[in-house]
Amino acid sequence: MSGRRRLDWLGLTPEPERELPTAVAALRASSPGTASPRTAEDLAVAERRRVERLILRGSRHSWLRYLAEVTDLVTGVAAGSRTGDPATALLAGEVVLDHHRMLIGLPGPGYGRTATDRTALEGAVRTLRTHIRTGGSR
């Protein structure tokens, strides 16, 4: 590509940039060992800056690595091994799952690389929806 950076991985919907930072900040803040004097708003701003840096200066690899972190947060809440609001985890899970499904239409290895995360997210989203619908009983 004549030395220019490939940006086809950015050809996605705006939901990850718009919706993930607040949800991810809330999930990170609810994790044990992450006690911080920062407010939820401060954490969301920091997460938004991280996403912005990834989009503006990152690569397909760094973006997918970030989304894998989000997948771990979501699947942890769904499995009960991590604390967090199920509705927030569901929102983050649906956004990342939609992102990963759309990768099939983009060039490159993204769709194949996210197969394991897609499967994990499909199960987590199902579990979280059931959890929310039944009022928290498992």
Short mmCIF file of C-alpha atoms in Angstrom, two decimals:
data_model
loop_
_atom_site.label_atom_id
_atom_site.label_comp_id
_atom_site.label_asym_id
_atom_site.label_seq_id
_atom_site.Cartn_x
_atom_site.Cartn_y
_atom_site.Cartn_z
CA MET A 1 0.00 0.00 0.00
CA SER A 2 2.91 2.32 -0.76
CA GLY A 3 3.85 3.03 2.84
CA ARG A 4 0.46 4.40 3.84
CA ARG A 5 -1.28 3.04 6.87
CA ARG A 6 -4.25 0.74 6.18
CA LEU A 7 -7.39 2.14 7.72
CA ASP A 8 -10.01 -0.25 6.41
CA TRP A 9 -10.53 -1.55 9.95
CA LEU A 10 -12.05 1.84 10.80
CA GLY A 11 -14.94 1.35 8.36
CA LEU A 12 -17.35 0.48 11.15
CA THR A 13 -20.36 2.01 12.87
CA PRO A 14 -19.83 4.74 15.49
CA GLU A 15 -21.33 2.77 18.41
CA PRO A 16 -18.02 1.47 19.74
CA GLU A 17 -16.61 4.98 19.98
CA ARG A 18 -19.84 6.49 21.27
CA GLU A 19 -21.18 3.84 23.66
CA LEU A 20 -18.28 1.75 24.89
CA PRO A 21 -16.25 4.26 26.93
CA THR A 22 -18.92 4.92 29.57
CA ALA A 23 -19.94 1.27 29.79
CA VAL A 24 -16.36 0.00 29.98
CA ALA A 25 -15.42 2.61 32.59
CA ALA A 26 -18.35 1.48 34.74
CA LEU A 27 -17.41 -2.19 34.37
CA ARG A 28 -13.76 -1.49 35.19
CA ALA A 29 -14.76 0.62 38.21
CA SER A 30 -16.92 -2.18 39.60
CA SER A 31 -14.06 -4.68 39.46
CA PRO A 32 -12.38 -5.62 42.73
CA GLY A 33 -9.04 -3.93 43.29
CA THR A 34 -9.86 -0.90 41.17
CA ALA A 35 -10.86 1.43 43.98
CA SER A 36 -10.08 4.92 42.83
CA PRO A 37 -10.86 8.38 44.13
CA ARG A 38 -11.84 9.34 40.57
CA THR A 39 -15.50 9.87 39.79
CA ALA A 40 -17.43 7.78 37.29
CA GLU A 41 -17.34 10.77 34.96
CA ASP A 42 -13.53 11.02 35.24
CA LEU A 43 -13.21 7.31 34.49
CA ALA A 44 -15.49 7.63 31.46
CA VAL A 45 -13.47 10.59 30.14
CA ALA A 46 -10.24 8.60 30.52
CA GLU A 47 -11.78 5.61 28.73
CA ARG A 48 -13.09 7.87 25.95
CA ARG A 49 -9.56 9.27 25.49
CA ARG A 50 -8.18 5.75 25.30
CA VAL A 51 -10.68 4.77 22.60
CA GLU A 52 -9.97 7.99 20.73
CA ARG A 53 -6.21 7.28 20.80
CA LEU A 54 -6.79 3.77 19.54
CA ILE A 55 -8.93 4.99 16.67
CA LEU A 56 -6.66 7.89 15.70
CA ARG A 57 -3.24 6.31 16.28
CA GLY A 58 -3.85 2.64 16.79
CA SER A 59 -3.88 -0.34 14.51
CA ARG A 60 -6.29 -3.15 13.77
CA HIS A 61 -4.33 -5.27 16.24
CA SER A 62 -4.46 -2.74 19.09
CA TRP A 63 -8.18 -2.12 18.49
CA LEU A 64 -9.00 -5.83 18.56
CA ARG A 65 -6.86 -6.23 21.69
CA TYR A 66 -8.93 -3.50 23.37
CA LEU A 67 -12.17 -5.19 22.32
CA ALA A 68 -10.82 -8.47 23.72
CA GLU A 69 -10.40 -6.69 27.08
CA VAL A 70 -14.02 -5.57 26.87
CA THR A 71 -15.04 -9.13 26.02
CA ASP A 72 -13.28 -10.36 29.17
CA LEU A 73 -15.15 -7.79 31.27
CA VAL A 74 -18.51 -8.74 29.75
CA THR A 75 -18.03 -12.49 29.96
CA GLY A 76 -16.81 -12.15 33.55
CA VAL A 77 -20.00 -10.35 34.58
CA ALA A 78 -22.13 -12.89 32.71
CA ALA A 79 -20.35 -15.80 34.39
CA GLY A 80 -20.58 -14.19 37.83
CA SER A 81 -16.80 -14.17 38.27
CA ARG A 82 -16.67 -10.37 38.08
CA THR A 83 -18.88 -7.77 39.68
CA GLY A 84 -20.70 -5.32 37.47
CA ASP A 85 -24.08 -4.17 36.35
CA PRO A 86 -25.60 -6.77 34.01
CA ALA A 87 -27.33 -4.10 31.89
CA THR A 88 -24.03 -2.25 31.39
CA ALA A 89 -22.27 -5.50 30.54
CA LEU A 90 -25.08 -6.35 28.09
CA LEU A 91 -24.72 -2.99 26.34
CA ALA A 92 -20.95 -3.42 25.99
CA GLY A 93 -21.36 -7.04 24.89
CA GLU A 94 -23.91 -6.19 22.21
CA VAL A 95 -21.77 -3.36 20.83
CA VAL A 96 -18.65 -5.53 20.59
CA LEU A 97 -20.59 -8.51 19.22
CA ASP A 98 -22.15 -6.34 16.50
CA HIS A 99 -18.68 -4.97 15.69
CA HIS A 100 -17.20 -8.44 15.43
CA ARG A 101 -20.03 -9.69 13.22
CA MET A 102 -19.56 -6.80 10.80
CA LEU A 103 -15.89 -7.65 10.35
CA ILE A 104 -16.95 -10.31 7.86
CA GLY A 105 -17.46 -7.54 5.31
CA LEU A 106 -14.04 -5.94 5.76
CA PRO A 107 -10.74 -7.02 4.25
CA GLY A 108 -8.18 -8.63 6.48
CA PRO A 109 -8.13 -11.30 9.18
CA GLY A 110 -10.34 -9.51 11.75
CA TYR A 111 -13.37 -11.76 11.38
CA GLY A 112 -11.35 -14.92 11.81
CA ARG A 113 -9.36 -13.48 14.71
CA THR A 114 -12.51 -12.63 16.63
CA ALA A 115 -14.24 -16.01 16.24
CA THR A 116 -13.53 -17.12 19.82
CA ASP A 117 -14.61 -13.76 21.24
CA ARG A 118 -17.79 -13.82 19.11
CA THR A 119 -18.73 -17.21 20.50
CA ALA A 120 -18.01 -16.10 24.08
CA LEU A 121 -19.98 -12.89 23.60
CA GLU A 122 -22.97 -14.71 22.09
CA GLY A 123 -23.20 -16.84 25.22
CA ALA A 124 -22.62 -13.91 27.55
CA VAL A 125 -25.26 -11.76 25.84
CA ARG A 126 -27.78 -14.61 26.08
CA THR A 127 -26.97 -15.09 29.78
CA LEU A 128 -27.16 -11.37 30.56
CA ARG A 129 -30.48 -10.96 28.73
CA THR A 130 -31.94 -13.86 30.70
CA HIS A 131 -30.53 -12.49 33.95
CA ILE A 132 -32.08 -9.08 33.31
CA ARG A 133 -35.41 -10.49 32.11
CA THR A 134 -35.80 -12.74 35.16
CA GLY A 135 -34.81 -10.04 37.61
CA GLY A 136 -31.43 -11.46 38.51
CA SER A 137 -32.22 -15.08 39.26
CA ARG A 138 -30.02 -17.63 37.56
#
